Tab-separated table of C-alpha atoms and ligand atoms in Angstrom:
chain	number	residue	atom	x	y	z
A	29	MET	CA	-0.001	0.016	0.007
A	30	LYS	CA	1.463	3.346	-1.073
A	31	VAL	CA	0.221	6.560	0.529
A	32	LEU	CA	0.963	10.108	-0.599
A	33	VAL	CA	0.792	12.656	2.260
A	34	LEU	CA	0.135	16.241	1.260
A	35	ASN	CA	0.495	19.481	3.217
A	36	SER	CA	-0.837	22.149	0.912
A	37	GLY	CA	-0.089	25.647	2.207
A	38	SER	CA	-0.648	29.132	0.812
A	39	SER	CA	2.504	29.303	-1.300
A	40	SER	CA	4.043	25.842	-0.867
A	41	ILE	CA	3.090	22.191	-1.052
A	42	LYS	CA	5.041	19.720	1.057
A	43	TYR	CA	4.664	15.981	0.384
A	44	GLN	CA	5.956	12.584	1.481
A	45	PHE	CA	5.328	9.360	-0.388
A	46	TYR	CA	5.244	6.211	1.788
A	47	ASP	CA	5.417	2.488	1.147
A	48	MET	CA	3.432	1.492	4.224
A	49	LYS	CA	4.140	-2.213	3.830
A	50	LYS	CA	7.871	-1.600	4.042
A	51	SER	CA	7.475	1.293	6.544
A	52	GLN	CA	9.622	3.367	4.186
A	53	VAL	CA	9.546	6.919	2.848
A	54	LEU	CA	10.016	6.440	-0.909
A	55	ALA	CA	10.320	10.175	-1.674
A	56	LYS	CA	9.588	13.568	-0.294
A	57	GLY	CA	9.717	17.152	-1.422
A	58	ILE	CA	8.401	20.644	-1.589
A	59	VAL	CA	6.889	22.871	-4.219
A	60	ASP	CA	7.863	26.366	-3.276
A	61	LYS	CA	6.794	29.880	-4.281
A	62	ILE	CA	3.570	28.868	-5.962
A	63	GLY	CA	2.198	31.699	-8.076
A	64	LEU	CA	5.404	33.707	-7.585
A	65	ALA	CA	8.519	34.286	-9.659
A	66	GLY	CA	11.160	31.536	-9.290
A	67	SER	CA	8.889	28.674	-8.241
A	68	THR	CA	10.676	25.376	-7.739
A	69	LEU	CA	10.067	21.720	-6.967
A	70	THR	CA	12.690	20.044	-4.765
A	71	HIS	CA	12.355	16.287	-4.756
A	72	THR	CA	14.393	13.730	-2.826
A	73	ARG	CA	14.152	10.002	-3.318
A	74	SER	CA	14.970	7.481	-0.599
A	75	ASP	CA	18.180	6.399	-2.407
A	76	GLY	CA	19.465	9.971	-2.062
A	77	ASP	CA	18.703	11.115	-5.598
A	78	LYS	CA	17.845	14.810	-5.253
A	79	VAL	CA	16.648	17.176	-7.898
A	80	GLU	CA	15.562	20.817	-7.984
A	81	LEU	CA	13.309	21.619	-10.904
A	82	GLU	CA	12.296	25.119	-11.921
A	83	GLY	CA	9.089	25.846	-13.670
A	84	GLU	CA	6.227	28.238	-13.890
A	85	ILE	CA	3.980	26.903	-11.156
A	86	VAL	CA	1.065	29.263	-11.360
A	87	ASP	CA	-1.278	27.597	-8.910
A	88	HIS	CA	-1.751	24.577	-6.645
A	89	GLN	CA	-3.202	22.489	-9.480
A	90	ALA	CA	-0.026	23.017	-11.505
A	91	GLY	CA	2.107	22.276	-8.431
A	92	ILE	CA	0.416	18.976	-7.832
A	93	GLU	CA	0.619	18.026	-11.488
A	94	PHE	CA	4.364	18.676	-11.216
A	95	VAL	CA	4.653	16.504	-8.079
A	96	LEU	CA	2.774	13.600	-9.689
A	97	GLY	CA	4.888	14.003	-12.840
A	98	VAL	CA	8.154	13.617	-10.938
A	99	LEU	CA	6.827	10.649	-8.920
A	100	VAL	CA	6.305	8.672	-12.144
A	101	SER	CA	9.281	10.077	-14.025
A	102	LYS	CA	11.836	7.553	-15.315
A	103	LYS	CA	14.827	9.461	-13.949
A	104	HIS	CA	13.698	10.680	-10.525
A	105	GLY	CA	10.468	8.756	-9.881
A	106	SER	CA	9.492	5.957	-7.531
A	107	ILE	CA	6.570	4.399	-9.421
A	108	LYS	CA	5.683	3.591	-13.027
A	109	ASP	CA	2.087	4.694	-12.990
A	110	LEU	CA	-0.155	6.960	-10.911
A	111	SER	CA	-2.483	3.998	-10.296
A	112	GLU	CA	0.199	2.786	-7.831
A	113	ILE	CA	-0.768	5.571	-5.433
A	114	ASP	CA	-3.318	3.772	-3.261
A	115	ALA	CA	-4.473	6.752	-1.164
A	116	VAL	CA	-3.791	10.401	-0.412
A	117	GLY	CA	-3.741	11.826	3.109
A	118	HIS	CA	-4.252	15.593	3.426
A	119	ARG	CA	-3.248	17.779	6.339
A	120	VAL	CA	-6.177	20.080	7.033
A	121	VAL	CA	-5.670	22.844	9.557
A	122	HIS	CA	-9.171	23.608	10.798
A	123	GLY	CA	-11.932	21.071	11.314
A	124	GLY	CA	-14.022	23.334	13.593
A	125	GLU	CA	-16.509	21.462	15.729
A	126	TYR	CA	-17.355	19.120	12.816
A	127	PHE	CA	-14.394	16.793	13.138
A	128	GLN	CA	-13.324	14.905	16.266
A	129	SER	CA	-11.049	12.640	14.225
A	130	SER	CA	-9.707	12.026	10.748
A	131	VAL	CA	-12.098	11.208	7.913
A	132	ILE	CA	-12.265	9.694	4.463
A	133	LEU	CA	-13.127	12.584	2.216
A	134	ASP	CA	-16.514	12.737	0.461
A	135	ASP	CA	-18.745	15.583	-0.704
A	136	ASP	CA	-20.171	16.064	2.796
A	137	SER	CA	-16.841	16.278	4.602
A	138	ILE	CA	-15.383	18.563	1.898
A	139	SER	CA	-18.315	20.910	2.273
A	140	LYS	CA	-17.738	21.042	6.064
A	141	ILE	CA	-14.036	21.823	5.530
A	142	GLU	CA	-15.162	24.629	3.193
A	143	LYS	CA	-17.411	25.962	5.991
A	144	CYS	CA	-14.425	25.962	8.344
A	145	SER	CA	-12.552	28.269	5.965
A	146	GLN	CA	-14.067	31.275	7.728
A	147	LEU	CA	-12.238	30.178	10.929
A	148	ALA	CA	-8.916	29.662	9.146
A	149	PRO	CA	-8.974	31.865	6.034
A	150	LEU	CA	-5.235	31.535	5.468
A	151	HIS	CA	-5.042	27.789	5.884
A	152	ASN	CA	-8.144	25.880	4.868
A	153	PRO	CA	-8.503	27.376	1.351
A	154	PRO	CA	-5.009	26.191	0.258
A	155	ASN	CA	-5.631	22.806	1.972
A	156	LEU	CA	-8.808	22.559	-0.113
A	157	LYS	CA	-6.939	23.470	-3.308
A	158	GLY	CA	-4.778	20.375	-2.716
A	159	ILE	CA	-7.881	18.223	-2.202
A	160	TYR	CA	-9.639	19.508	-5.320
A	161	ALA	CA	-6.520	18.943	-7.461
A	162	MET	CA	-5.910	15.420	-6.162
A	163	LYS	CA	-9.526	14.477	-6.771
A	164	GLU	CA	-9.117	15.551	-10.354
A	165	PHE	CA	-5.814	13.817	-10.991
A	166	LEU	CA	-6.459	10.681	-8.942
A	167	PRO	CA	-10.266	10.209	-9.019
A	168	ASP	CA	-10.040	6.546	-7.986
A	169	ALA	CA	-7.704	6.895	-5.008
A	170	PRO	CA	-9.414	7.373	-1.610
A	171	GLN	CA	-8.434	10.609	0.123
A	172	THR	CA	-8.403	11.363	3.790
A	173	ALA	CA	-8.227	14.533	5.906
A	174	ILE	CA	-6.258	14.696	9.153
A	175	PHE	CA	-7.016	17.836	11.141
A	176	ASP	CA	-4.727	19.961	13.330
A	177	THR	CA	-7.739	20.696	15.556
A	178	ALA	CA	-9.267	17.209	15.933
A	179	PHE	CA	-7.095	15.946	18.797
A	180	HIS	CA	-8.181	18.956	20.918
A	181	GLN	CA	-11.872	18.376	20.434
A	182	THR	CA	-11.885	16.490	23.739
A	183	MET	CA	-11.248	19.769	25.641
A	184	PRO	CA	-14.006	20.445	28.140
A	185	ASP	CA	-16.256	23.486	27.502
A	186	TYR	CA	-14.831	25.425	30.444
A	187	ALA	CA	-11.374	25.158	28.795
A	188	TYR	CA	-12.451	26.156	25.300
A	189	MET	CA	-14.935	28.935	26.057
A	190	TYR	CA	-13.892	32.590	25.801
A	191	ALA	CA	-15.569	34.809	28.350
A	192	ILE	CA	-17.419	36.826	25.703
A	193	PRO	CA	-21.192	36.874	25.107
A	194	TYR	CA	-22.304	33.293	24.598
A	195	SER	CA	-24.367	34.364	21.582
A	196	LEU	CA	-21.106	35.120	19.718
A	197	TYR	CA	-19.857	31.562	20.290
A	198	LYS	CA	-23.150	30.285	18.843
A	199	LYS	CA	-23.216	32.709	15.960
A	200	TYR	CA	-19.614	32.420	14.750
A	201	GLY	CA	-18.175	29.368	16.516
A	202	LEU	CA	-15.784	31.678	18.397
A	203	ARG	CA	-14.052	29.405	20.935
A	204	ARG	CA	-10.664	27.889	21.490
A	205	TYR	CA	-9.815	25.021	19.065
A	206	GLY	CA	-6.051	24.548	19.348
A	207	PHE	CA	-3.621	23.414	16.633
A	208	HIS	CA	-0.581	21.075	16.126
A	209	GLY	CA	-2.924	18.278	17.243
A	210	THR	CA	-1.240	15.592	15.144
A	211	SER	CA	2.122	16.487	16.663
A	212	HIS	CA	0.892	16.628	20.296
A	213	TYR	CA	-0.778	13.242	19.808
A	214	TYR	CA	2.203	11.606	18.119
A	215	VAL	CA	4.909	12.778	20.558
A	216	SER	CA	2.830	12.002	23.679
A	217	LYS	CA	2.021	8.516	22.385
A	218	THR	CA	5.644	7.913	21.354
A	219	ALA	CA	6.873	9.068	24.767
A	220	CYS	CA	4.599	6.515	26.486
A	221	GLU	CA	5.764	3.724	24.167
A	222	PHE	CA	9.397	4.617	24.878
A	223	LEU	CA	8.826	4.565	28.631
A	224	GLY	CA	6.635	1.433	28.422
A	225	VAL	CA	3.737	3.049	30.248
A	226	ASP	CA	-0.028	3.029	29.572
A	227	TYR	CA	-0.966	6.092	27.476
A	228	THR	CA	-4.457	6.180	28.926
A	229	LYS	CA	-3.166	6.561	32.478
A	230	GLN	CA	-0.640	9.420	32.206
A	231	ARG	CA	-0.691	13.141	32.792
A	232	ILE	CA	1.447	14.591	30.023
A	233	ILE	CA	2.486	18.113	29.006
A	234	THR	CA	3.700	18.394	25.425
A	235	CYS	CA	5.681	21.461	24.376
A	236	HIS	CA	5.718	21.838	20.593
A	237	LEU	CA	8.261	24.607	20.107
A	238	GLY	CA	8.923	25.521	16.485
A	239	ASN	CA	8.359	28.753	14.585
A	240	GLY	CA	4.793	28.197	15.736
A	241	ALA	CA	4.592	26.968	19.313
A	242	SER	CA	1.891	25.419	21.481
A	243	ILE	CA	1.697	23.531	24.731
A	244	THR	CA	-0.918	20.864	25.516
A	245	ALA	CA	-2.179	19.132	28.649
A	246	ILE	CA	-3.032	15.477	27.909
A	247	LYS	CA	-4.765	13.521	30.650
A	248	ASN	CA	-5.461	9.811	30.228
A	249	GLY	CA	-4.813	10.010	26.455
A	250	LYS	CA	-7.046	13.011	25.845
A	251	SER	CA	-6.207	16.664	25.201
A	252	ILE	CA	-7.838	18.650	27.969
A	253	ASP	CA	-6.294	22.026	27.277
A	254	THR	CA	-3.946	23.616	24.793
A	255	SER	CA	-2.386	27.061	24.477
A	256	MET	CA	-3.494	28.004	20.959
A	257	GLY	CA	-7.063	29.186	20.546
A	258	LEU	CA	-9.430	30.195	17.797
A	259	THR	CA	-6.330	31.062	15.810
A	260	PRO	CA	-2.664	30.078	16.253
A	261	VAL	CA	-1.772	33.493	17.698
A	262	GLU	CA	-2.956	32.690	21.239
A	263	GLY	CA	-0.731	31.162	23.921
A	264	MET	CA	3.026	30.751	23.704
A	265	MET	CA	5.249	33.501	22.448
A	266	MET	CA	6.574	32.285	19.050
A	267	GLY	CA	9.035	33.207	16.308
A	268	THR	CA	6.948	36.144	15.050
A	269	ARG	CA	3.646	35.760	16.959
A	270	SER	CA	2.974	37.596	20.188
A	271	GLY	CA	1.093	34.772	21.933
A	272	ASP	CA	-1.001	35.851	24.929
A	273	LEU	CA	-1.566	39.580	24.811
A	274	ASP	CA	-3.840	41.955	26.680
A	275	LEU	CA	-6.453	42.883	24.108
A	276	GLY	CA	-6.195	46.374	25.516
A	277	VAL	CA	-2.754	46.625	23.908
A	278	LEU	CA	-4.282	46.010	20.547
A	279	THR	CA	-7.183	48.483	20.952
A	280	TYR	CA	-4.665	51.067	22.273
A	281	LEU	CA	-2.469	50.649	19.218
A	282	ILE	CA	-5.362	50.593	16.789
A	283	GLU	CA	-6.335	53.989	18.205
A	284	LYS	CA	-2.892	55.578	18.664
A	285	GLU	CA	-1.245	54.301	15.487
A	286	GLU	CA	-4.470	54.280	13.479
A	287	LEU	CA	-3.855	50.668	12.591
A	288	SER	CA	-6.175	48.876	10.168
A	289	VAL	CA	-7.416	45.372	11.047
A	290	ALA	CA	-4.963	43.942	8.518
A	291	SER	CA	-2.007	45.874	10.022
A	292	ALA	CA	-2.986	44.837	13.556
A	293	ASN	CA	-3.100	41.261	12.362
A	294	THR	CA	0.315	41.570	10.771
A	295	LEU	CA	1.712	43.145	13.936
A	296	ILE	CA	0.717	40.265	16.218
A	297	ASN	CA	1.417	37.508	13.708
A	298	LYS	CA	4.541	38.630	11.834
A	299	HIS	CA	6.384	41.327	13.778
A	300	SER	CA	6.122	40.071	17.353
A	301	GLY	CA	7.511	37.149	19.401
A	302	LEU	CA	11.238	36.458	19.372
A	303	LEU	CA	11.674	38.814	16.432
A	304	GLY	CA	9.664	41.608	18.050
A	305	ILE	CA	11.530	41.627	21.361
A	306	SER	CA	15.048	40.840	20.121
A	307	GLY	CA	14.864	42.929	16.953
A	308	ILE	CA	17.316	40.364	15.552
A	309	SER	CA	15.515	37.358	14.185
A	310	SER	CA	12.555	35.013	14.576
A	311	ASP	CA	15.015	32.145	14.360
A	312	MET	CA	15.954	30.702	17.743
A	313	ARG	CA	19.516	29.860	16.614
A	314	GLU	CA	20.162	33.516	15.765
A	315	VAL	CA	18.616	34.756	19.002
A	316	GLU	CA	20.632	32.296	21.102
A	317	LYS	CA	23.809	33.325	19.308
A	318	ALA	CA	23.159	37.022	19.860
A	319	SER	CA	22.356	36.341	23.512
A	320	ASP	CA	25.624	34.435	23.942
A	321	GLU	CA	27.415	37.421	22.480
A	322	GLY	CA	25.854	39.670	25.155
A	323	ASN	CA	22.955	41.260	23.289
A	324	GLU	CA	20.561	42.409	26.010
A	325	ARG	CA	17.371	42.313	23.929
A	326	ALA	CA	18.141	38.819	22.722
A	327	LYS	CA	18.625	37.769	26.355
A	328	LEU	CA	15.295	39.341	27.246
A	329	ALA	CA	13.529	37.593	24.356
A	330	LEU	CA	14.855	34.254	25.591
A	331	GLU	CA	13.833	34.979	29.201
A	332	VAL	CA	10.285	35.876	28.125
A	333	PHE	CA	10.161	32.700	26.008
A	334	TYR	CA	11.288	30.437	28.899
A	335	TYR	CA	9.070	32.225	31.430
A	336	ARG	CA	5.992	31.628	29.319
A	337	ILE	CA	6.751	27.913	28.862
A	338	LEU	CA	7.225	27.640	32.620
A	339	LYS	CA	3.877	29.372	33.294
A	340	TYR	CA	2.031	26.975	30.961
A	341	ILE	CA	3.715	23.957	32.530
A	342	GLY	CA	2.763	25.292	35.982
A	343	SER	CA	-0.852	25.915	35.101
A	344	TYR	CA	-1.321	22.618	33.300
A	345	THR	CA	0.269	20.729	36.213
A	346	ALA	CA	-2.337	22.366	38.460
A	347	VAL	CA	-5.132	21.569	36.010
A	348	MET	CA	-4.198	17.876	35.882
A	349	GLY	CA	-3.305	17.568	39.564
A	350	SER	CA	0.245	16.527	38.690
A	351	VAL	CA	2.477	15.779	35.735
A	352	ASP	CA	4.052	12.419	34.891
A	353	ILE	CA	5.741	13.254	31.569
A	354	ILE	CA	6.889	16.424	29.865
A	355	VAL	CA	7.762	16.237	26.172
A	356	PHE	CA	9.814	18.682	24.119
A	357	THR	CA	9.381	18.679	20.330
A	358	GLY	CA	9.486	20.989	17.279
A	359	GLY	CA	12.677	22.561	15.941
A	360	ILE	CA	13.452	24.333	19.249
A	361	GLY	CA	12.212	21.572	21.556
A	362	GLU	CA	14.216	18.937	19.680
A	363	ASN	CA	17.406	20.917	19.249
A	364	SER	CA	17.805	23.673	21.825
A	365	ALA	CA	19.439	22.125	24.880
A	366	LYS	CA	19.579	25.656	26.319
A	367	THR	CA	15.791	26.025	26.227
A	368	ARG	CA	15.193	22.598	27.815
A	369	LYS	CA	17.811	23.260	30.498
A	370	SER	CA	16.277	26.613	31.388
A	371	ILE	CA	12.883	25.001	31.891
A	372	CYS	CA	13.948	21.753	33.607
A	373	GLU	CA	16.178	23.525	36.155
A	374	ARG	CA	13.226	25.650	37.222
A	375	LEU	CA	11.101	22.570	37.768
A	376	ALA	CA	13.245	21.120	40.582
A	377	PHE	CA	10.437	22.138	42.978
A	378	ILE	CA	8.227	19.286	41.623
A	379	GLY	CA	11.064	16.836	42.289
A	380	LEU	CA	12.226	16.678	38.695
A	381	LYS	CA	15.767	15.300	38.411
A	382	PHE	CA	17.308	16.669	35.235
A	383	ASP	CA	20.355	15.061	33.547
A	384	GLU	CA	22.318	17.961	32.155
A	385	LYS	CA	24.903	15.803	30.347
A	386	ILE	CA	22.335	13.776	28.392
A	387	ASN	CA	20.380	16.981	27.638
A	388	GLU	CA	23.490	18.627	26.217
A	389	LYS	CA	24.091	15.696	23.841
A	390	THR	CA	20.449	15.346	22.708
A	391	ARG	CA	19.630	16.875	19.344
A	392	GLY	CA	16.765	15.727	17.121
A	393	LYS	CA	16.501	12.251	18.627
A	394	LEU	CA	14.243	10.376	21.015
A	395	GLU	CA	15.749	10.562	24.500
A	396	CYS	CA	14.808	10.768	28.151
A	397	ILE	CA	16.702	13.647	29.787
A	398	THR	CA	15.756	12.967	33.417
A	399	ASP	CA	17.109	10.380	35.885
A	400	ASN	CA	15.455	6.987	36.231
A	401	ASP	CA	14.088	7.909	39.651
A	402	SER	CA	12.741	11.316	38.605
A	403	PRO	CA	8.989	11.366	39.452
A	404	THR	CA	8.356	13.436	36.342
A	405	LYS	CA	10.089	12.233	33.207
A	406	VAL	CA	11.205	14.686	30.519
A	407	LEU	CA	11.600	13.420	26.970
A	408	VAL	CA	12.776	14.847	23.693
A	409	VAL	CA	10.643	13.343	20.899
A	410	PRO	CA	11.161	14.368	17.257
A	411	THR	CA	7.744	15.009	15.788
A	412	ASP	CA	6.538	13.325	12.584
A	413	GLU	CA	3.206	14.731	11.507
A	414	GLU	CA	3.438	13.187	8.026
A	415	LEU	CA	3.804	9.705	9.492
A	416	VAL	CA	0.701	10.236	11.627
A	417	ILE	CA	-1.221	11.289	8.510
A	418	ALA	CA	-0.036	8.169	6.631
A	419	ASN	CA	-0.904	5.901	9.573
A	420	GLU	CA	-4.308	7.543	10.055
A	421	THR	CA	-5.003	7.034	6.345
A	422	MET	CA	-4.176	3.360	6.674
A	423	ARG	CA	-6.363	3.034	9.784
A	424	LEU	CA	-9.341	4.713	8.046
A	425	LEU	CA	-9.043	2.517	4.960
A	426	ALA	CA	-8.614	-0.762	6.870
B	12	LIG	P1	7.958	25.205	11.930
B	12	LIG	O1	6.997	25.680	12.999
B	12	LIG	O2	8.147	26.196	10.836
B	12	LIG	O3	7.749	23.764	11.494
B	12	LIG	P2	10.381	24.115	13.139
B	12	LIG	O4	9.718	23.104	13.976
B	12	LIG	O5	11.202	23.662	11.999
B	12	LIG	O6	9.383	25.258	12.685
B	12	LIG	O7	11.322	24.972	14.135
B	12	LIG	C1	12.057	26.058	13.684
B	12	LIG	C2	12.777	26.669	14.889
B	12	LIG	O8	13.686	25.693	15.433
B	12	LIG	C3	13.592	27.888	14.564
B	12	LIG	O9	13.404	28.920	15.523
B	12	LIG	C4	15.007	27.374	14.636
B	12	LIG	O10	15.928	28.348	14.973
B	12	LIG	C5	14.892	26.339	15.733
B	12	LIG	N1	16.043	25.415	15.737
B	12	LIG	C6	16.411	24.553	14.797
B	12	LIG	N2	17.607	23.983	15.136
B	12	LIG	C7	18.003	24.569	16.305
B	12	LIG	C8	19.145	24.412	17.127
B	12	LIG	N3	20.120	23.575	16.854
B	12	LIG	N4	19.190	25.168	18.255
B	12	LIG	C9	18.204	26.030	18.559
B	12	LIG	N5	17.115	26.215	17.797
B	12	LIG	C10	17.015	25.476	16.713
């Protein structure tokens, strides 16, 4: 069984092609700068063959045609004919309150995803473009949708409600949904398998720290709270997003600086976070480097970043009554020993016994960074959202 996993974004399409029987990635790649000058397709096959193709990729349809073309090409391909693609799994960002789990796509589920576009206007429309194109090129292959929001649909109402008039929740579906669900699910499950403990009996806090960042409380295998909300801007401070912010700051700025809605949106999504405070970069490596060189604003950006992680861990520990496992993932969580150290050292009050030497050596691999007798275990787990999508597709089709 061969499954193509597609992550169709606004100007790029990422894909991975799996042979599920052999548990092998046959090929993966990215179509970049769709609709812009200099669009490219970078394709890597499992034997190391790598090719960068340039072409005029005017829209998602053209991008997907390009991907399918290279998959069957004699020189760089992995299959002889498109009929060898047994199924396509799509990453869909927002499933609203319609989807508690992944689905096999049909007209009804596609129309619900279309309705969710108003909640995620930047994400669902390009996800849908990928779905429409695949339906056209591979009409016989079943297609599935795996949602970023679905894992968090188990949150209780008191965790997802905003304290605004209830009528607005009913009218527009304004509530907290959360994102990165596939990642939080995968890394928490993987952590339990690694430790040999029952997933349905643990209290876990997963810290997905990448350019986008979110933290989730998982009790007995279910997400009960997560830091992102209606949109990904709530919660953790991120590369360029502000995270939690007094709404009064925004209304103040809208008035004083005469900001339009679009500019206010850009301010909190693109000019804030690590970039906003440090003034150097949204990239953690750059901010860490500047901080090491003595830059005060970079140091402050890091301190705010750590402080917020700590506050979320503290509040989620209270919410669950305790915490058995903390997981770090995402580019920063997997690679920044400095970030993990700053957090773990401040958690000594819950009895956590942190192994600094193992932490220092751990980069991008599955590892436990606490002592065997630490009551709370801390793990680094590389995330693999594409693999979850491929596995979910197999599960749905079985
Ligand atoms: P995205 O949310 O775009 O998927 P990633 O999960 O790839 O992001 O994470 C990107 C972040 O990870 C960047 O801030 C980058 O600086 C950081 N990162 C990657 N490698 C390292 C490293 N060795 N040390 C510190 N930060 C790192």
